[in-house]
Amino acid sequence: ETGVTQSPTHLIKTRGQQVTLRCSSQSGHNTVSWYQQALGQGPQFIFQYYREEENGRGNFPPRFSGLQFPNYSSELNVNALELDDSALYLCASSLVKALGGGNIQYFGAGTRLSVL
Amino acid sequence: AQKITQTQPGMFVQEKEAVTLDCTYDTSDPSYGLFWYKQPSSGEMIFLIYQGSYDQQNATEGRYSLNFQKARKSANLVISASQLGDSAMYFCAMRADILTGGGNKLTFGTGTQLKVEL
């Protein structure tokens, strides 16, 4: 096990609603990244948080937002849900050092979101 | 921009045999890292192996080895002595610009579904 936990495991929402997904990082890690994985596809990078600030964003609209807390846990918030937001949402934590290094991202088991 | 291509949507291998999963990549960054992850049906992405673009030797981790050919921009995963538990989806991924520590974004391919048979 990676030590990265996500909640809830499954969620069903209706179009237009808002959702919050949670992630608890592996102990000692300071960076959290979120990915969206549609059925049959590879994960797509949403954004990452480093020291409680957004530090890199993929091609996702502003209705996707997040937070990182002092204990390095994180939330992903999605407003005005659309049918295409149905996917597996994966959280990954890593230890990013000041200068380079091949830091490894360790993933949780994901939250499966269905939008009806 | 980075791009990962996995051309094998599905692969079959017999138990105890070796299998190679293909991955080619495209990037203009001078330094980058290549990763392989395993995703069982449960959904969790499990890290398998990492190769830095400046590493002189191919990476190995137990039964996993990465056949890195920089000139061909390929990073194939070799699994030796396949086991039934190896049946899963396998993703190749890249992160650019590792030497300056910039960014943490992984770009994934579309994956290869591996089925290990008796």
mmCIF file of C-alpha atoms in Angstrom:
data_model
loop_
_atom_site.group_PDB
_atom_site.id
_atom_site.type_symbol
_atom_site.label_atom_id
_atom_site.label_comp_id
_atom_site.label_asym_id
_atom_site.label_seq_id
_atom_site.Cartn_x
_atom_site.Cartn_y
_atom_site.Cartn_z
ATOM 1 C CA GLU A 1 0.000 0.000 0.000
ATOM 2 C CA THR A 2 1.131 3.523 -0.782
ATOM 3 C CA GLY A 3 -0.249 5.290 2.272
ATOM 4 C CA VAL A 4 -2.323 7.612 0.077
ATOM 5 C CA THR A 5 -6.002 7.413 0.956
ATOM 6 C CA GLN A 6 -8.936 8.912 -0.892
ATOM 7 C CA SER A 7 -12.544 9.394 0.099
ATOM 8 C CA PRO A 8 -15.194 8.634 -0.785
ATOM 9 C CA THR A 9 -14.546 5.597 -2.989
ATOM 10 C CA HIS A 10 -17.706 6.093 -5.019
ATOM 11 C CA LEU A 11 -19.996 9.049 -5.526
ATOM 12 C CA ILE A 12 -23.117 9.737 -7.570
ATOM 13 C CA LYS A 13 -24.144 13.308 -8.347
ATOM 14 C CA THR A 14 -26.510 15.020 -10.737
ATOM 15 C CA ARG A 15 -25.619 17.565 -13.362
ATOM 16 C CA GLY A 16 -25.119 21.062 -11.953
ATOM 17 C CA GLN A 17 -24.228 19.923 -8.443
ATOM 18 C CA GLN A 18 -20.944 20.485 -6.675
ATOM 19 C CA VAL A 19 -18.613 17.802 -5.299
ATOM 20 C CA THR A 20 -15.626 17.648 -2.950
ATOM 21 C CA LEU A 21 -13.129 14.808 -3.072
ATOM 22 C CA ARG A 22 -10.531 14.264 -0.361
ATOM 23 C CA CYS A 23 -7.012 12.926 -0.290
ATOM 24 C CA SER A 24 -4.654 12.137 2.559
ATOM 25 C CA SER A 25 -1.004 12.166 1.489
ATOM 26 C CA GLN A 26 1.672 9.672 2.353
ATOM 27 C CA SER A 27 3.548 10.664 5.491
ATOM 28 C CA GLY A 28 6.500 12.959 4.732
ATOM 29 C CA HIS A 29 5.236 14.030 1.311
ATOM 30 C CA ASN A 30 4.779 17.707 0.514
ATOM 31 C CA THR A 31 3.126 17.701 -2.913
ATOM 32 C CA VAL A 32 -0.264 16.507 -4.074
ATOM 33 C CA SER A 33 -1.337 16.091 -7.680
ATOM 34 C CA TRP A 34 -4.815 15.318 -8.970
ATOM 35 C CA TYR A 35 -5.657 13.404 -12.128
ATOM 36 C CA GLN A 36 -8.864 12.619 -13.992
ATOM 37 C CA GLN A 37 -9.125 9.231 -15.675
ATOM 38 C CA ALA A 38 -12.029 8.735 -18.065
ATOM 39 C CA LEU A 39 -13.065 5.183 -18.896
ATOM 40 C CA GLY A 40 -10.554 3.493 -21.191
ATOM 41 C CA GLN A 41 -8.085 6.384 -21.050
ATOM 42 C CA GLY A 42 -4.896 7.257 -19.257
ATOM 43 C CA PRO A 43 -5.027 9.751 -16.388
ATOM 44 C CA GLN A 44 -5.045 13.450 -17.271
ATOM 45 C CA PHE A 45 -3.265 15.963 -15.016
ATOM 46 C CA ILE A 46 -5.635 18.445 -13.366
ATOM 47 C CA PHE A 47 -3.316 20.386 -11.045
ATOM 48 C CA GLN A 48 -0.804 20.031 -8.247
ATOM 49 C CA TYR A 49 -0.350 21.683 -4.877
ATOM 50 C CA TYR A 50 3.008 22.357 -3.267
ATOM 51 C CA ARG A 51 3.220 23.950 0.171
ATOM 52 C CA GLU A 52 -0.482 24.827 0.063
ATOM 53 C CA GLU A 53 -0.328 26.679 -3.258
ATOM 54 C CA GLU A 54 -1.387 25.604 -6.724
ATOM 55 C CA ASN A 55 1.805 24.942 -8.652
ATOM 56 C CA GLY A 56 0.940 23.737 -12.114
ATOM 57 C CA ARG A 57 -2.371 23.166 -13.873
ATOM 58 C CA GLY A 58 -3.516 21.075 -16.796
ATOM 59 C CA ASN A 59 -6.169 21.904 -19.358
ATOM 60 C CA PHE A 60 -9.121 22.017 -16.974
ATOM 61 C CA PRO A 61 -11.602 24.887 -16.482
ATOM 62 C CA PRO A 62 -11.683 27.037 -13.321
ATOM 63 C CA ARG A 63 -14.666 25.111 -11.950
ATOM 64 C CA PHE A 64 -12.041 22.544 -10.971
ATOM 65 C CA SER A 65 -10.340 23.914 -7.877
ATOM 66 C CA GLY A 66 -8.418 22.576 -4.942
ATOM 67 C CA LEU A 67 -6.878 23.085 -1.569
ATOM 68 C CA GLN A 68 -3.894 21.722 0.276
ATOM 69 C CA PHE A 69 -3.845 21.886 4.049
ATOM 70 C CA PRO A 70 -0.892 22.318 6.456
ATOM 71 C CA ASN A 71 -0.838 18.566 7.052
ATOM 72 C CA TYR A 72 -0.501 18.168 3.246
ATOM 73 C CA SER A 73 -3.918 16.578 2.820
ATOM 74 C CA SER A 74 -5.885 17.935 -0.112
ATOM 75 C CA GLU A 75 -9.329 18.499 -1.580
ATOM 76 C CA LEU A 76 -10.526 18.622 -5.150
ATOM 77 C CA ASN A 77 -13.682 20.648 -5.725
ATOM 78 C CA VAL A 78 -15.722 20.535 -8.904
ATOM 79 C CA ASN A 79 -18.569 23.011 -9.411
ATOM 80 C CA ALA A 80 -21.434 22.879 -11.892
ATOM 81 C CA LEU A 81 -20.929 19.208 -12.641
ATOM 82 C CA GLU A 82 -21.284 18.067 -16.237
ATOM 83 C CA LEU A 83 -21.927 14.575 -17.576
ATOM 84 C CA ASP A 84 -18.362 14.432 -18.953
ATOM 85 C CA ASP A 85 -16.988 14.863 -15.437
ATOM 86 C CA SER A 86 -17.863 11.210 -14.809
ATOM 87 C CA ALA A 87 -14.475 9.562 -14.239
ATOM 88 C CA LEU A 88 -12.047 8.075 -11.751
ATOM 89 C CA TYR A 89 -10.275 10.856 -9.861
ATOM 90 C CA LEU A 90 -6.829 9.945 -8.661
ATOM 91 C CA CYS A 91 -4.729 11.710 -6.094
ATOM 92 C CA ALA A 92 -0.957 11.279 -5.976
ATOM 93 C CA SER A 93 1.508 12.455 -3.370
ATOM 94 C CA SER A 94 5.251 12.910 -3.638
ATOM 95 C CA LEU A 95 8.208 14.515 -1.942
ATOM 96 C CA VAL A 96 9.475 17.307 -4.161
ATOM 97 C CA LYS A 97 12.929 18.509 -3.227
ATOM 98 C CA ALA A 98 14.273 21.942 -3.984
ATOM 99 C CA LEU A 99 16.380 20.838 -6.901
ATOM 100 C CA GLY A 100 15.296 18.141 -9.291
ATOM 101 C CA GLY A 101 15.490 14.490 -8.555
ATOM 102 C CA GLY A 102 13.282 11.783 -9.883
ATOM 103 C CA ASN A 103 10.565 12.062 -7.313
ATOM 104 C CA ILE A 104 8.002 9.318 -7.517
ATOM 105 C CA GLN A 105 4.291 9.973 -7.341
ATOM 106 C CA TYR A 106 2.352 7.463 -5.264
ATOM 107 C CA PHE A 107 -1.324 7.138 -6.029
ATOM 108 C CA GLY A 108 -4.408 6.411 -4.026
ATOM 109 C CA ALA A 109 -7.150 4.043 -5.175
ATOM 110 C CA GLY A 110 -9.247 6.898 -6.505
ATOM 111 C CA THR A 111 -12.789 8.181 -6.231
ATOM 112 C CA ARG A 112 -15.178 7.019 -8.917
ATOM 113 C CA LEU A 113 -17.575 9.865 -9.716
ATOM 114 C CA SER A 114 -20.736 9.317 -11.716
ATOM 115 C CA VAL A 115 -22.696 12.353 -12.915
ATOM 116 C CA LEU A 116 -26.278 11.651 -13.954
ATOM 117 C CA ALA B 1 4.510 19.319 -25.032
ATOM 118 C CA GLN B 2 5.027 15.709 -24.106
ATOM 119 C CA LYS B 3 3.360 12.708 -25.703
ATOM 120 C CA ILE B 4 3.341 9.029 -24.789
ATOM 121 C CA THR B 5 2.280 6.356 -27.270
ATOM 122 C CA GLN B 6 1.374 2.804 -26.314
ATOM 123 C CA THR B 7 0.386 0.904 -29.434
ATOM 124 C CA GLN B 8 -0.633 -2.395 -27.824
ATOM 125 C CA PRO B 9 -4.163 -2.140 -26.434
ATOM 126 C CA GLY B 10 -4.005 -5.748 -25.232
ATOM 127 C CA MET B 11 -1.379 -8.428 -24.686
ATOM 128 C CA PHE B 12 -1.511 -12.068 -23.673
ATOM 129 C CA VAL B 13 1.355 -14.006 -22.069
ATOM 130 C CA GLN B 14 1.630 -17.438 -20.542
ATOM 131 C CA GLU B 15 2.554 -17.799 -16.916
ATOM 132 C CA LYS B 16 6.334 -17.882 -16.273
ATOM 133 C CA GLU B 17 7.148 -16.353 -19.654
ATOM 134 C CA ALA B 18 8.581 -12.885 -20.259
ATOM 135 C CA VAL B 19 6.603 -10.101 -21.927
ATOM 136 C CA THR B 20 7.541 -6.705 -23.357
ATOM 137 C CA LEU B 21 5.146 -3.773 -23.269
ATOM 138 C CA ASP B 22 5.969 -1.023 -25.754
ATOM 139 C CA CYS B 23 6.183 2.692 -25.058
ATOM 140 C CA THR B 24 7.429 5.505 -27.264
ATOM 141 C CA TYR B 25 7.581 9.119 -26.228
ATOM 142 C CA ASP B 26 8.036 12.550 -27.693
ATOM 143 C CA THR B 27 9.378 15.615 -25.933
ATOM 144 C CA SER B 28 11.564 18.624 -26.640
ATOM 145 C CA ASP B 29 12.755 18.851 -23.048
ATOM 146 C CA PRO B 30 16.461 18.085 -22.526
ATOM 147 C CA SER B 31 15.799 16.201 -19.309
ATOM 148 C CA TYR B 32 12.876 14.012 -18.393
ATOM 149 C CA GLY B 33 11.826 10.945 -16.455
ATOM 150 C CA LEU B 34 9.970 7.892 -17.638
ATOM 151 C CA PHE B 35 7.716 5.814 -15.420
ATOM 152 C CA TRP B 36 5.669 2.651 -15.579
ATOM 153 C CA TYR B 37 2.589 2.137 -13.469
ATOM 154 C CA LYS B 38 0.319 -0.887 -13.025
ATOM 155 C CA GLN B 39 -3.410 -0.409 -12.545
ATOM 156 C CA PRO B 40 -5.385 -3.455 -11.396
ATOM 157 C CA SER B 41 -9.156 -3.474 -11.688
ATOM 158 C CA SER B 42 -9.331 -1.936 -8.192
ATOM 159 C CA GLY B 43 -8.149 1.353 -9.714
ATOM 160 C CA GLU B 44 -5.022 2.149 -7.720
ATOM 161 C CA MET B 45 -1.998 3.128 -9.821
ATOM 162 C CA ILE B 46 0.999 1.174 -8.551
ATOM 163 C CA PHE B 47 4.485 2.522 -9.287
ATOM 164 C CA LEU B 48 6.744 -0.081 -10.885
ATOM 165 C CA ILE B 49 9.922 1.480 -12.248
ATOM 166 C CA TYR B 50 11.615 4.793 -13.113
ATOM 167 C CA GLN B 51 14.245 5.791 -15.686
ATOM 168 C CA GLY B 52 15.900 9.196 -15.867
ATOM 169 C CA SER B 53 16.907 10.480 -19.278
ATOM 170 C CA TYR B 54 20.510 10.930 -18.128
ATOM 171 C CA ASP B 55 20.818 7.551 -16.429
ATOM 172 C CA GLN B 56 23.533 5.510 -18.065
ATOM 173 C CA GLN B 57 22.076 2.130 -17.228
ATOM 174 C CA ASN B 58 18.647 0.686 -17.791
ATOM 175 C CA ALA B 59 16.540 0.554 -14.648
ATOM 176 C CA THR B 60 15.636 -2.737 -13.003
ATOM 177 C CA GLU B 61 13.290 -3.497 -10.104
ATOM 178 C CA GLY B 62 12.916 -7.158 -9.301
ATOM 179 C CA ARG B 63 11.092 -8.801 -12.226
ATOM 180 C CA TYR B 64 10.678 -5.463 -13.992
ATOM 181 C CA SER B 65 13.248 -3.899 -16.267
ATOM 182 C CA LEU B 66 13.055 -0.895 -18.520
ATOM 183 C CA ASN B 67 14.610 -1.137 -21.968
ATOM 184 C CA PHE B 68 15.518 2.518 -22.546
ATOM 185 C CA GLN B 69 16.623 3.483 -26.048
ATOM 186 C CA LYS B 70 17.046 7.240 -26.031
ATOM 187 C CA ALA B 71 17.810 7.669 -29.725
ATOM 188 C CA ARG B 72 14.629 5.791 -30.616
ATOM 189 C CA LYS B 73 12.658 7.532 -27.852
ATOM 190 C CA SER B 74 11.418 4.244 -26.524
ATOM 191 C CA ALA B 75 11.042 2.981 -22.961
ATOM 192 C CA ASN B 76 9.705 -0.546 -23.098
ATOM 193 C CA LEU B 77 8.797 -2.455 -19.949
ATOM 194 C CA VAL B 78 9.970 -6.050 -19.682
ATOM 195 C CA ILE B 79 8.291 -8.310 -17.140
ATOM 196 C CA SER B 80 10.130 -11.569 -16.559
ATOM 197 C CA ALA B 81 8.570 -14.782 -15.235
ATOM 198 C CA SER B 82 4.982 -13.534 -15.543
ATOM 199 C CA GLN B 83 2.570 -14.349 -12.751
ATOM 200 C CA LEU B 84 -1.232 -14.467 -12.724
ATOM 201 C CA GLY B 85 -1.193 -11.428 -10.451
ATOM 202 C CA ASP B 86 0.492 -9.408 -13.201
ATOM 203 C CA SER B 87 -2.806 -9.260 -15.088
ATOM 204 C CA ALA B 88 -3.681 -5.556 -15.122
ATOM 205 C CA MET B 89 -3.539 -2.364 -17.169
ATOM 206 C CA TYR B 90 -0.029 -0.950 -17.578
ATOM 207 C CA PHE B 91 0.648 2.723 -18.191
ATOM 208 C CA CYS B 92 3.796 4.406 -19.416
ATOM 209 C CA ALA B 93 4.212 8.000 -18.237
ATOM 210 C CA MET B 94 6.632 10.878 -18.591
ATOM 211 C CA ARG B 95 7.566 13.894 -16.529
ATOM 212 C CA ALA B 96 9.673 16.579 -18.151
ATOM 213 C CA ASP B 97 12.352 18.868 -16.767
ATOM 214 C CA ILE B 98 13.354 16.816 -13.774
ATOM 215 C CA LEU B 99 16.813 18.318 -13.302
ATOM 216 C CA THR B 100 15.484 21.780 -12.479
ATOM 217 C CA GLY B 101 12.787 20.333 -10.287
ATOM 218 C CA GLY B 102 10.154 22.156 -12.207
ATOM 219 C CA GLY B 103 6.695 20.734 -12.349
ATOM 220 C CA ASN B 104 5.336 17.407 -11.293
ATOM 221 C CA LYS B 105 2.915 16.718 -14.112
ATOM 222 C CA LEU B 106 2.851 13.184 -15.446
ATOM 223 C CA THR B 107 1.743 12.622 -19.032
ATOM 224 C CA PHE B 108 0.303 9.142 -19.505
ATOM 225 C CA GLY B 109 -0.232 6.893 -22.480
ATOM 226 C CA THR B 110 -3.494 5.071 -23.133
ATOM 227 C CA GLY B 111 -2.276 1.865 -21.510
ATOM 228 C CA THR B 112 -1.835 -1.799 -22.378
ATOM 229 C CA GLN B 113 -4.122 -4.438 -20.867
ATOM 230 C CA LEU B 114 -2.008 -7.478 -19.973
ATOM 231 C CA LYS B 115 -3.595 -10.863 -19.410
ATOM 232 C CA VAL B 116 -1.479 -13.673 -17.962
ATOM 233 C CA GLU B 117 -2.764 -17.139 -18.791
ATOM 234 C CA LEU B 118 -2.048 -20.577 -17.302
#
